[in-house]
Structure formats: C-alpha cells, structure tokens
Coordinates of C-alpha atoms and ligand atoms in Angstrom, one line a residue:
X177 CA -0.8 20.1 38.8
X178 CA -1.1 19.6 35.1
X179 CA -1.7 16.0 33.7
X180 CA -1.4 14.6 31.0
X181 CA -0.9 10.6 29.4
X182 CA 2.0 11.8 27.7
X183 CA 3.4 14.3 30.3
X184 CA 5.5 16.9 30.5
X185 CA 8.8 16.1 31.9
X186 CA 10.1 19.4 30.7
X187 CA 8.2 22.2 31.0
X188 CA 10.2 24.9 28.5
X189 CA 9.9 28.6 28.7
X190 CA 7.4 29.6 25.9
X191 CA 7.8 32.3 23.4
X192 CA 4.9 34.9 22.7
X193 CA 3.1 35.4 25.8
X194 CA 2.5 38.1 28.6
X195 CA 1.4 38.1 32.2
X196 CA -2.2 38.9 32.6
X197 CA -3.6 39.5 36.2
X198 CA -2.3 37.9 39.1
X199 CA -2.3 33.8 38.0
X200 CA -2.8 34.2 34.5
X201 CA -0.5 34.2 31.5
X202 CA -2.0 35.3 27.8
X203 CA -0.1 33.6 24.9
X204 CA 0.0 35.4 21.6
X205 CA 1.8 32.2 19.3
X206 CA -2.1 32.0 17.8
X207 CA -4.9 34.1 17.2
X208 CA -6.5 32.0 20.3
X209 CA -4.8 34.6 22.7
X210 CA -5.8 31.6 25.4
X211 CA -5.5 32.9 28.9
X212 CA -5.1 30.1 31.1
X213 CA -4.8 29.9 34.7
X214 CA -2.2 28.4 37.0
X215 CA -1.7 24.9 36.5
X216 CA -4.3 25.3 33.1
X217 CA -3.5 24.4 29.7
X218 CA -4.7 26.3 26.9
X219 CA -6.9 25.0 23.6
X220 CA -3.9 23.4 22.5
X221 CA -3.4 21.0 25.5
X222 CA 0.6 21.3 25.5
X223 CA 1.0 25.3 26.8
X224 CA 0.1 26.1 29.8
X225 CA 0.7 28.6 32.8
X226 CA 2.8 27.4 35.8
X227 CA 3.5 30.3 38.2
X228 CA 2.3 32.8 36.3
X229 CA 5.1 31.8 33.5
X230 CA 3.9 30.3 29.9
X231 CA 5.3 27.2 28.9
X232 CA 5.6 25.1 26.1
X233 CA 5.3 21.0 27.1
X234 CA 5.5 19.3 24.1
X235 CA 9.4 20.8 22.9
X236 CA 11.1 17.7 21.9
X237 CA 7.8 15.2 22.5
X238 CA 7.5 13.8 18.8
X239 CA 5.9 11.6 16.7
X240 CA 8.5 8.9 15.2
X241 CA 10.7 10.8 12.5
X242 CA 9.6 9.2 9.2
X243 CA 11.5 9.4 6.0
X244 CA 8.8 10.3 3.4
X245 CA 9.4 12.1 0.2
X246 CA 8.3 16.0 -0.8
X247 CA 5.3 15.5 -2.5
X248 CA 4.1 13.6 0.6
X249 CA 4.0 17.9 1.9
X250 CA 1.5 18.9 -1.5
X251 CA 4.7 20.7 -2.4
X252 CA 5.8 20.0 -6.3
X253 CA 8.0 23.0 -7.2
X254 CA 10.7 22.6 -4.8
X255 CA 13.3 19.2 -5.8
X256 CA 10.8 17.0 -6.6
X257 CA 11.0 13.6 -5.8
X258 CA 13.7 15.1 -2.4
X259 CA 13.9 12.8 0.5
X260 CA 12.4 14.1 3.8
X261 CA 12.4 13.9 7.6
X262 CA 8.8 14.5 8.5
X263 CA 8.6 15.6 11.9
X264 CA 5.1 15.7 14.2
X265 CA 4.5 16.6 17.4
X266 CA 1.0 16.4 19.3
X267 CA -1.8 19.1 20.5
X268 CA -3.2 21.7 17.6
X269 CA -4.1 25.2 17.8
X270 CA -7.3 24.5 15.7
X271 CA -10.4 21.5 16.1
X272 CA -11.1 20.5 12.5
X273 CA -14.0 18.2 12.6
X274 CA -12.8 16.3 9.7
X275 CA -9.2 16.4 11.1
X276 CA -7.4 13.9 8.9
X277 CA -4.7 13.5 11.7
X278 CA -6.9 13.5 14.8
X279 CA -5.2 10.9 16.9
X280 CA -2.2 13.0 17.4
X281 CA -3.5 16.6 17.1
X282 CA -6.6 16.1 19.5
X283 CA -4.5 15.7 22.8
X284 CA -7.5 14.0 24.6
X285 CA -7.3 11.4 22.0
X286 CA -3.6 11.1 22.3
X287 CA -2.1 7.7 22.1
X288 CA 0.6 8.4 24.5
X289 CA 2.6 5.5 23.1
X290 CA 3.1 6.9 20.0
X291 CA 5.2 9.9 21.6
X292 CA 8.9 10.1 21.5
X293 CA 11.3 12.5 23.2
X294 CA 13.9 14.0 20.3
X295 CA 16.5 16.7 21.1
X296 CA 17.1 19.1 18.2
X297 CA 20.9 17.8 17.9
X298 CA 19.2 14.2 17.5
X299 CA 16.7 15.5 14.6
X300 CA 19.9 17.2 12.7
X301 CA 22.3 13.8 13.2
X302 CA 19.1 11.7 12.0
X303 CA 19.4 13.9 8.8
X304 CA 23.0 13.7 8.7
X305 CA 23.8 10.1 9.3
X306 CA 20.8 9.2 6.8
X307 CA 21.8 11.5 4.2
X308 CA 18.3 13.4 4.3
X309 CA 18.4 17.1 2.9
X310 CA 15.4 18.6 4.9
X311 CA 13.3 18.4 7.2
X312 CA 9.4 18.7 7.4
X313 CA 7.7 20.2 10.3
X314 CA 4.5 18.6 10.1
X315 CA 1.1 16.1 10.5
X316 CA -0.5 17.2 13.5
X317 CA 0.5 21.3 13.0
X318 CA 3.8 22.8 13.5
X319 CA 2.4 25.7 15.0
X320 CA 1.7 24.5 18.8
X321 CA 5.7 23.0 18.7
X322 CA 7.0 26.4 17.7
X323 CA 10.0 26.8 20.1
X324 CA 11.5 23.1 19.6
X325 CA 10.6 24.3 15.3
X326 CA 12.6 27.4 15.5
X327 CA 15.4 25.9 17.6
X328 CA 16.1 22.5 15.4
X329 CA 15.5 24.4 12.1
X330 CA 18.3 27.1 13.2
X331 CA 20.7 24.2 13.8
X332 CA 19.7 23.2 10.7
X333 CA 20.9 26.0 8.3
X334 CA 23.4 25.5 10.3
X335 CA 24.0 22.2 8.7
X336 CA 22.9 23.0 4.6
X337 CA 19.3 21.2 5.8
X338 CA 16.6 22.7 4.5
X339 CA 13.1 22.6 6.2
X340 CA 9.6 22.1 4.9
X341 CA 6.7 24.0 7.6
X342 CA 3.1 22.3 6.7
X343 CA 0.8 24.0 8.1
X344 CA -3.5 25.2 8.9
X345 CA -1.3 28.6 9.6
X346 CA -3.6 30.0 12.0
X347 CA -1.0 31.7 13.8
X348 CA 0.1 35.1 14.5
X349 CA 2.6 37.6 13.0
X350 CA 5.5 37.6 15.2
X351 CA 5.9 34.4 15.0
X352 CA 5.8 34.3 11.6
X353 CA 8.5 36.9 11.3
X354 CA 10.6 34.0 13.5
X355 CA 9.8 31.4 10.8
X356 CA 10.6 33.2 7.6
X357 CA 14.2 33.4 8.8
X358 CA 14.8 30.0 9.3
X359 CA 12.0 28.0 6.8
X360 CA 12.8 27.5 3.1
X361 CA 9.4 26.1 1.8
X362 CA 5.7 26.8 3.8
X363 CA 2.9 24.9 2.6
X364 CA 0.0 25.8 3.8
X365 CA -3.7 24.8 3.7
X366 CA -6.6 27.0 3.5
X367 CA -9.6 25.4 4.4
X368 CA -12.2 27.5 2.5
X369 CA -13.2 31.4 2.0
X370 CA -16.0 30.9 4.2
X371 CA -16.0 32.3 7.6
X372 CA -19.1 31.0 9.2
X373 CA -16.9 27.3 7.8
X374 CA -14.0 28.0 9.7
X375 CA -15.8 28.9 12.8
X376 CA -18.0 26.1 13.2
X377 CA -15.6 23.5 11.7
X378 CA -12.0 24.6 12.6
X379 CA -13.2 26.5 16.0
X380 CA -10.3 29.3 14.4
X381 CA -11.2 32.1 12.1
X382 CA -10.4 33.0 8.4
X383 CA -9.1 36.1 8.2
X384 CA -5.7 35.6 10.3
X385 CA -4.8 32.7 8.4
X386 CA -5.2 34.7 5.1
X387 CA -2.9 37.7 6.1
X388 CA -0.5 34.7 7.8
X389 CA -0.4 33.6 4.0
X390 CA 0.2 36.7 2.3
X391 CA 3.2 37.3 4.8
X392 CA 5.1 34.8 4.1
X393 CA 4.2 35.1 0.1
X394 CA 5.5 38.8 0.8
X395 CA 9.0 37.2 1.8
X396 CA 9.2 35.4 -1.3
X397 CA 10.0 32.0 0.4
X398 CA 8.8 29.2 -1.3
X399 CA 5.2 28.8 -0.5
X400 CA 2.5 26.0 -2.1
X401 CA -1.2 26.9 -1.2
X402 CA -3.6 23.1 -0.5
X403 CA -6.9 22.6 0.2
X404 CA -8.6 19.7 1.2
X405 CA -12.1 19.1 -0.6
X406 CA -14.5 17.5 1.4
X407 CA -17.7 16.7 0.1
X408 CA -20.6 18.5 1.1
X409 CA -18.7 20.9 3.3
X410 CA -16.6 22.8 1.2
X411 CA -16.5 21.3 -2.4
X412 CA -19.4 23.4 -4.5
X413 CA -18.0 25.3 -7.4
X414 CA -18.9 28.4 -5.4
X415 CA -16.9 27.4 -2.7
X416 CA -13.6 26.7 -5.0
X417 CA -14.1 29.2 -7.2
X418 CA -13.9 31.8 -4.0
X419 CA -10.3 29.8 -2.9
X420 CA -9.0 30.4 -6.9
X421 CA -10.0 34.1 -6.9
X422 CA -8.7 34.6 -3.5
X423 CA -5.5 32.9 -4.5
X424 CA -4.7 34.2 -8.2
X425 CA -5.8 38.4 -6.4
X426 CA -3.3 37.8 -3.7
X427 CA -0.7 35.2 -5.0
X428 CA -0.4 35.1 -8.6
X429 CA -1.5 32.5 -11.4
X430 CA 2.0 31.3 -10.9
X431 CA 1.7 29.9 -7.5
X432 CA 1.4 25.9 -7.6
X433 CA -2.5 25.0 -5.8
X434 CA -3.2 21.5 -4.2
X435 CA -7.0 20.3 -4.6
X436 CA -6.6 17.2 -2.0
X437 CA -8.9 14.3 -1.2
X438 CA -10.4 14.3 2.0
X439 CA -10.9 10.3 3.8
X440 CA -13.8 10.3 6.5
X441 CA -12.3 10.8 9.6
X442 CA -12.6 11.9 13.2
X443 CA -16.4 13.7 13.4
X444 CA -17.1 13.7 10.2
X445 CA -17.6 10.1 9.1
X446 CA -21.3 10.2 7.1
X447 CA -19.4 10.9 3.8
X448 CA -17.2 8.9 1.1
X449 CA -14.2 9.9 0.0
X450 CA -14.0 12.5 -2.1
X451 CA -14.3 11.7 -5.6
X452 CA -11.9 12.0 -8.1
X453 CA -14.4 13.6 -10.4
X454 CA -14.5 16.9 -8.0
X455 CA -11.2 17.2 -8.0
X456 CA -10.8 17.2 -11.5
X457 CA -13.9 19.9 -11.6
X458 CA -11.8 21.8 -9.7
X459 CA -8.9 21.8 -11.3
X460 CA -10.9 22.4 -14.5
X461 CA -12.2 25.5 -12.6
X462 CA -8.8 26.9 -11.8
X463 CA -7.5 26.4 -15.2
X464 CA -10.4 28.2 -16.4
X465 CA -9.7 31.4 -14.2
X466 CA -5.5 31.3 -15.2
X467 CA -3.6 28.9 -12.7
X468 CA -0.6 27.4 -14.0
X469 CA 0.1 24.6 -11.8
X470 CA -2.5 22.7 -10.6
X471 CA -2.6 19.4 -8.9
X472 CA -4.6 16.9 -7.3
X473 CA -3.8 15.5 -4.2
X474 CA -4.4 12.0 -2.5
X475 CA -5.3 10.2 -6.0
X476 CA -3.8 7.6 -7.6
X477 CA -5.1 8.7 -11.2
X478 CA -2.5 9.3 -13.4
X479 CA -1.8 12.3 -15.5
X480 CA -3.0 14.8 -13.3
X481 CA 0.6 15.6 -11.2
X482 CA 2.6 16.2 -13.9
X483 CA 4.3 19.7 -14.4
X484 CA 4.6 21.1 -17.5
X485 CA 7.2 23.8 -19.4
X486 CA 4.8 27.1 -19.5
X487 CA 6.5 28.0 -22.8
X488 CA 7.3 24.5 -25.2
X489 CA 4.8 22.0 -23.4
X490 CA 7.2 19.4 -22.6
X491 CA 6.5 17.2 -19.4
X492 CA 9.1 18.5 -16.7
X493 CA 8.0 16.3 -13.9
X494 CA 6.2 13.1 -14.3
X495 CA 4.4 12.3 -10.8
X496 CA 2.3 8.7 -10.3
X497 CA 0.7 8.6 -6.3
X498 CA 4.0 10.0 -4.2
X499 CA 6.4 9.2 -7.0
X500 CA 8.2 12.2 -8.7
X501 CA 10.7 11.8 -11.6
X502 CA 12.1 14.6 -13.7
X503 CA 11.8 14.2 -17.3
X504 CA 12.9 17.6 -19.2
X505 CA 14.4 19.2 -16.4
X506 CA 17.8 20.3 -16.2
X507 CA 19.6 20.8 -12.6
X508 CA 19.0 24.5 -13.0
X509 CA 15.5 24.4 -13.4
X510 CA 14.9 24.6 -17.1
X511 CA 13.5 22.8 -19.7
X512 CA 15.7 21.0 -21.2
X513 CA 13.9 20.9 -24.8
X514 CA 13.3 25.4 -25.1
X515 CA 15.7 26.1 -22.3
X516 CA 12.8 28.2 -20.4
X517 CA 13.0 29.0 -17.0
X518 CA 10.7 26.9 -15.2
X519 CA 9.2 27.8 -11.4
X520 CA 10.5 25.1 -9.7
X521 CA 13.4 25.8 -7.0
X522 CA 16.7 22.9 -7.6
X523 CA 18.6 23.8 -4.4
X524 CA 19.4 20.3 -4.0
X525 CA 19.8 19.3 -7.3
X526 CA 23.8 18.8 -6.7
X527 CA 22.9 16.1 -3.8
X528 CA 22.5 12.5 -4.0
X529 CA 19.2 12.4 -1.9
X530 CA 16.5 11.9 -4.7
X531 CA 14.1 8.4 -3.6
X532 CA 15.5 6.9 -7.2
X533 CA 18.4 5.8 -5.7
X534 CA 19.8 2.2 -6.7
X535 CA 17.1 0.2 -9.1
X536 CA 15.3 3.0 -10.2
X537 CA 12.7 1.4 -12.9
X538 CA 12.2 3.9 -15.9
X539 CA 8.5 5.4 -14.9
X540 CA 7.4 4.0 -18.2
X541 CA 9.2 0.2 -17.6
X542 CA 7.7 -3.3 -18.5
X543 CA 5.1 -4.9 -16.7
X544 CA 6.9 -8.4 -15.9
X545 CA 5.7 -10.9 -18.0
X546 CA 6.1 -13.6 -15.7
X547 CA 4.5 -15.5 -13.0
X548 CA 4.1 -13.1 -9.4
X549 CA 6.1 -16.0 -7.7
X550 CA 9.0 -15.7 -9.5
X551 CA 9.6 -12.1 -8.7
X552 CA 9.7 -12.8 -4.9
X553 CA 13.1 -11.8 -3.5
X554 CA 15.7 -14.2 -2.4
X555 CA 17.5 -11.1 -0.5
X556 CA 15.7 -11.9 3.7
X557 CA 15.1 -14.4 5.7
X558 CA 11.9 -12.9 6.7
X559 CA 9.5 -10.7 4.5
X560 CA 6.4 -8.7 4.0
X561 CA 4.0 -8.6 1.2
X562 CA 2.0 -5.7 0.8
X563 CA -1.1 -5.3 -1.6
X564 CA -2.2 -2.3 -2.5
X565 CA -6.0 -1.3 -1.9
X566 CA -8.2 1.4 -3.2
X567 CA -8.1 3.1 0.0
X568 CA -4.6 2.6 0.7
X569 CA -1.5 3.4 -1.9
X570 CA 1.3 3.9 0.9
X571 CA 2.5 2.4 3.9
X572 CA 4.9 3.6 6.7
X573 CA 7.2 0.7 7.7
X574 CA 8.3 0.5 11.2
X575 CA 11.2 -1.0 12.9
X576 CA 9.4 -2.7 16.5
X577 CA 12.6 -3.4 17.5
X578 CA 15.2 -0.8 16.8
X579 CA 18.5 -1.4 17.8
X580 CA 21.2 1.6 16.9
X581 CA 23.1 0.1 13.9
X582 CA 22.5 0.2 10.1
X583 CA 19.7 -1.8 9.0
X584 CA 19.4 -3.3 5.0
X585 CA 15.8 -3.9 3.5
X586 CA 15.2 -4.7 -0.1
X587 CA 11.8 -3.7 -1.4
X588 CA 10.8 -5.6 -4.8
X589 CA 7.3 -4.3 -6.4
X590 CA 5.1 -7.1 -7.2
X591 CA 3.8 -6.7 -11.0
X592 CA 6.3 -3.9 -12.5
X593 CA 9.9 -4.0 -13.0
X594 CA 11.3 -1.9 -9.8
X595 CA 13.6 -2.1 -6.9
X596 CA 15.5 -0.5 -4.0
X597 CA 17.6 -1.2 -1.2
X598 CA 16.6 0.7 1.9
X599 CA 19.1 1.4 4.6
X600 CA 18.4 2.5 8.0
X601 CA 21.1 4.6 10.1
X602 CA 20.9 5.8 13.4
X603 CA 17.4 6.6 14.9
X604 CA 15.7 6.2 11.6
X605 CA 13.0 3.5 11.8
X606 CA 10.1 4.4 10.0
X607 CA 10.1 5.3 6.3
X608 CA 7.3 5.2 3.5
X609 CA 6.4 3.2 0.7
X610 CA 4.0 3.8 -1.9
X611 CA 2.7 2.7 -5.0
X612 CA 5.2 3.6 -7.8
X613 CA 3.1 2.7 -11.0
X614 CA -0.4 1.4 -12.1
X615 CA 0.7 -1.7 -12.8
X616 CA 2.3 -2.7 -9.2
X617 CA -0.2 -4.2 -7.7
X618 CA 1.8 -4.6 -3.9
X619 CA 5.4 -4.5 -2.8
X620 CA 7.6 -7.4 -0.8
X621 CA 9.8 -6.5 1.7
X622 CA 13.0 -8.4 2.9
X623 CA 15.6 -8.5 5.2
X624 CA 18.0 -10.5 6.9
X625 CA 18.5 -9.3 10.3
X626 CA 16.3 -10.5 13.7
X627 CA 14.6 -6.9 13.4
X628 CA 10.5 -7.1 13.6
X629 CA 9.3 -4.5 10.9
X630 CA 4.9 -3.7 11.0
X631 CA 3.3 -1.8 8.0
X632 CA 0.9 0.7 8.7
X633 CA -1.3 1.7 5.9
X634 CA -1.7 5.5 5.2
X635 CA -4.8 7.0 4.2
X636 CA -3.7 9.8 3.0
X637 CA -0.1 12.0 2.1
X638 CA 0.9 13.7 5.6
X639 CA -1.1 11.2 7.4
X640 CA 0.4 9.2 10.6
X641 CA -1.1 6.4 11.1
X642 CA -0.7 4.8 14.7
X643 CA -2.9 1.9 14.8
X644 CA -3.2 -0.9 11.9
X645 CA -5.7 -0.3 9.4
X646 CA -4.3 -2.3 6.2
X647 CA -4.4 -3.1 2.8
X648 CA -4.9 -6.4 1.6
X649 CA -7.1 -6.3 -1.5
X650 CA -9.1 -8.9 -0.4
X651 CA -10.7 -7.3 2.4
X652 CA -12.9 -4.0 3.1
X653 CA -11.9 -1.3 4.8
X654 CA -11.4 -0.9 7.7
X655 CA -8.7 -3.5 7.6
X656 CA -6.6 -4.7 10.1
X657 CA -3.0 -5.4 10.5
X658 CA -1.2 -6.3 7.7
X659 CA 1.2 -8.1 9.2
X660 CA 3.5 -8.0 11.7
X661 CA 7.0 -10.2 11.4
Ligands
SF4_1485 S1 -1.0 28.3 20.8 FE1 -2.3 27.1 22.2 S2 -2.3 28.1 24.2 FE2 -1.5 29.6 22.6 S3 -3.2 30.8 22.0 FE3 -3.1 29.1 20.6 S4 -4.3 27.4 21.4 FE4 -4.0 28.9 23.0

C-alpha cells in the first residue's frame, strides 16, 4: 500500500482522470497527465491510483487556517486591507527549486506535524464565527487540493464568503472551468517567459500556464498577475521586459502586476535576497511600457504600494509592509477628490471585517515620545515582545494550546502610536502580525488566559513558516525561536 508520514485516512474519489490500461489511472487536473500505477502516487505525492480508481488524499489534510490580510495574496484591487482565511494544504503539482514554501509543498519534506484534518463545514463556521469575509486557497498550491477547493468554496457562496485562489496555475482547462464558477479573485504567478526556465526550474512547462491565465482573464473574474524576481535566474531586464509585454498583449495596462522578492530557499540558497533596487528597475520598466498599477512585493520600502486615481492623482490606497488603509476612496470605488471610477472591486465595503478594527493609529500618527517601557501593556499576565528584523516584518502567532472558547490578545506596537485587540473564536489559532509603520520597531503581545502562544517569523507574504526562525534584531539570521510562553 501507499505511505505516507502524513497518511491518507481518506482516500476521496478524484476528479479529472481516466482508466488507462489494466492497473493504471491517467489524471488530467495538471498538464502532468501522471499515470501512476496501483498503489503509486503521482508527481504530486497526494493522488494516487488504488484499484484502478484515482484518488485524491489530501481533501481536508490542511495546514493550520491562518487569519492574514489580502495583500498577504499580492492582490491590491480587491477590498484592500480585507481580513482573510488563508488556507494550505500539502504536495504541489510543480518542483520550483527556489520554492519559497518547500516544507509543505515538497511532500518528501513534509513535516507531518504541521497537518490538520478540516471538513469544508469547519472552514465556512471558522469564517463565520470569526467574522472573516473570504477565504484564500493558498501557500503550498491550490491546485493538487482541487476537490476539497471546489467543495468548501461552493459552500461558501453559499454563505456571502468570497474566496481568493493563489496560485503557479499550471493546471488544465476543465478544471479551470470548475473554478471560475465558484472563485471571486485568482492571483496568479508567472514565473518567467522563458521555457527552457520553467523546465529546468519548475519541472512544468510555460505555455499551459499562460493559456490557464488568459482563461480566467477571459471570464473577467478578478485576476492580479505576480512574479517573483530572483536574482540571477529570472531578474535581467530582458527577462522582465518579456513578462510586461506578455502581460500588457494579453491582459491590458490596466491589470495590477506584483514584482515580489524572492528569500533563498529550498535548492537555491547561493544568492541574497533580492534587492530592492531590481525591483524598483522593474517597476520603472513596466511604467515605461504603460502599466498602471504596479507594485512591489516583500519590501518594507515605503511609497512603492500605494494606488493612485488614474485621472486626479490623489492617493487611494496607502500600503506600508502588509498594511492597507484607504485614503480617497469612497465605498463604491471612486475617488473621492474627481469622483473617477477607480479599478478596484469594494464588494465588501458594507462589512465590518477591515484589520483597522478598534485602535486603528492614523497611518501618518506620532512616533511616541516617550520612554519604550512606558508603552508596555498592563492588559496580560503573560506577554511577547517581538522585534522586527531586516529579514523578518511579520509573524504568525500561534495558540499551542487551543482550547474551543474565545480568546482576547492585545497587541501594542513598540515605537508608534497603535493598537488592537485580537479575538480568537472557534478553531482560529493562528493569525499574522506585521509591521504597521517605519517607526515601530517590534510589537508586545498580551493576554490573560493560561493559553501558550509561539511566534513564528515569516519570510515572506504567503509564506508558512513551521519551524522557528525569528526576529530579534540582535541576532543574524537564521534566528531561532523567538519565544515561546
Ligand atoms: S495533479 Fe498530481 S497526479 Fe495529477 S497530473 Fe498533476 S502531478 Fe500528476
């Protein structure tokens, strides 16, 4: 039989395959077309053949459900700043060798601890009970979970959730078609124009993943294009230049594009990060060639997030690191100083599920004048401090020791004038925190319950961490736990 660390207590029918010969089974959900034996998984590591029927074995097996916020996705036209439910699972159709999530999409590196079993009813009443508007299929890639997707994001519409699909969209079209009924936003990454690129770094190929893209553009759901620069790979003005052509010829100047930092990672470690000067060059490029919205992913540089009204100027969304707030930006989308129509979709404008919930500094607020001690909460009997580092801007908190009731945290920044209380309902124990301003130098967390809470640092947006690199500015990366109470 099939094994796995993690394994498959439910096999689930599969979707997208055919018998071929006697003991085979050929599955069409990716361009793969993997044709595994009895017994056998394919490339992915979670579907597999078991009497000559395919099955899925990951439907339900999750990473925790995290609540992060939109931009986390590189999406920045669709209700900025909108609470999510970020959703992985494990396996991937694809072998990136700079795979910024590699601990979770490379099943032979799995961690089996970090797998969870979710049904799709539990996913929708973690939304409900926490007051989250939409869920985002995503980390490792959606694709390889596609039946559990499909399922959970049915229920729901069902519901008024919407649902975010992040994705290396190397997939095929049915598929697809199944998606586009019952996904509001895709954002998707293109790794390069280069074939030869995709081959020997990806192991997939370019050209499905390009006619993937203009399907769902051809829908007119919402769609945000990313690519991740990573130096000496895919980063030469050639190389971007070919990604802004491709994308303004098939997709409009009007389309937002994501140029996103790449940290080493996985088996491709001899690099540094990428600097913030290429990204900028690309941006510059993109400009240059008609783009309208351009941004800059995985930087904690200001001014270069920010959307602006195509037709007065005026700042519509101001954006530091993860942090969205609208500025000139009525609930229907428009500028509020010409009253032009901007591109960015308000569906959940009515809600109250924005991050700037209770002590919401001003984005431009005071640095506090006095000393760091004095701003330490009073709230908890037990706390974290956090510093932020160069290499690390967010963190995902996690509850050790969850227990099914409503949990209170108060999070003070250390340095700038900003605060929130942070409740956690019913299965929702891990949530993100990053850097809300260039003057907050590191965060304190509270509480007063006997709950244990760990901080992992995050590398980058859409990254899940699951061991404890950290972030005190006193020592070099790579740092160890921050701490653990
Ligand atoms: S989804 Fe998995 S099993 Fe199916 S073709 Fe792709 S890699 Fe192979």
């Amino acid at each position: 039989m099939m094994q796995t660390k993690w394994q498959a207590k439910q096999a689930k029918p599969a979707k997208h395959w055919h018998p071929f010969k006697l003991d085979r089974a050929e599955c069409r959900l990716c361009p793969r077309h993997c044709r595994p034996k009895n017994n056998r998984m394919g490339f992915c590591g979670v579907r597999g053949t078991i009497e000559g029927q395919f099955k899925t074995f990951n439907f339900g097996q999750s990473l925790a459900a995290t609540e992060e916020i939109i931009e986390t996705e590189a999406v920045n036209h669709y209700n900025p700043g909108s609470r999510i439910l970020s959703m992985g699972n494990i396996g991937c159709m694809m072998a990136c060798s700079f795979c910024q999530n590699w601990e979770t999409s490379q099943i032979k590196h799995l961690n089996a601890q970090a797998v969870r079993y979710y049904s799709p009813a539990d996913v929708i009443e973690i939304c409900l009970k926490n007051n989250i508007p939409m869920i985002s299929w995503t980390y490792n890639d959606p694709v390889v979970w596609h039946e559990f997707i499909i399922e959970t994001s049915r229920l729901a519409q069902q519901q008024g959730i919407k649902t975010l699909y992040k994705s290396a969209f190397y997939i095929e079209q049915e598929p697809v078609k199944e998606l586009i009924e019952c996904i509001d936003v895709f954002s998707l990454s293109l790794k390069s124009l280069n074939e030869q690129f995709y081959q020997k770094q990806t192991k997939a190929r370019l050209q499905p993943v390009l006619e993937r893209i203009k399907q769902v553009a051809a829908s007119g759901k919402h769609l945000e294009i990313s690519q991740l620069l990573i130096p000496e790979l895919n980063d030469s003005d050639e190389d971007i230049l070919n990604t802004i052509d491709w994308v303004i010829n098939n997709l409009g100047t009007d389309i937002p594009l994501h140029f996103v930092a790449f940290h080493p990672a996985y088996q491709y470690q001899h690099v540094e990060r990428t600097n913030i000067n290429s990204l900028k060059q690309a941006r510059t490029l993109a400009h240059s060639k008609g783009l309208k919205h351009v941004y800059l992913g995985n930087t904690s540089e200001t001014d270069v997030n920010d959307t602006f009204c195509q037709q007065c100027g005026a700042v519509l969304v101001k954006r530091y690191g993860l942090h969205a707030e609208t500025v000139n930006l009525d609930e229907h989308a428009h500028c509020s100083q010409c009253g032009t129509l901007s591109t960015i979709f308000m569906p959940l404008a009515q809600t109250t599920t924005l991050m700037k919930t209770e002590g919401f500094a001003n984005h431009h607020g005071p640095l506090l004048q006095f000393p760091l001690q004095s701003i330490i909460p009073t709230f908890g009997k037990k706390e974290i401090t956090i510093h932020w580092h160069k290499e690390a801007q967010s963190v995902h908190i996690l509850q050790l020791n969850a227990k099914d009731e409503t949990e209170t945290l108060f999070i003070q920044s250390i340095g700038y004038n900003h605060h929130i209380k942070k409740i956690l309902s019913h299965g929702l124990d891990r949530f993100i925190i990053s850097r809300h301003h260039p003057f907050e130098t590191g965060v304190v967390i509270s509480w007063n319950s006997d709950c244990q809470y760990q901080a992992l640092a995050l590398l980058d947006r859409a990254h899940y961490p699951t061991t404890n690199l950290c972030t005190s500015e006193h020592q070099s990366i790579p740092l160890k736990v921050v701490e653990i109470i």
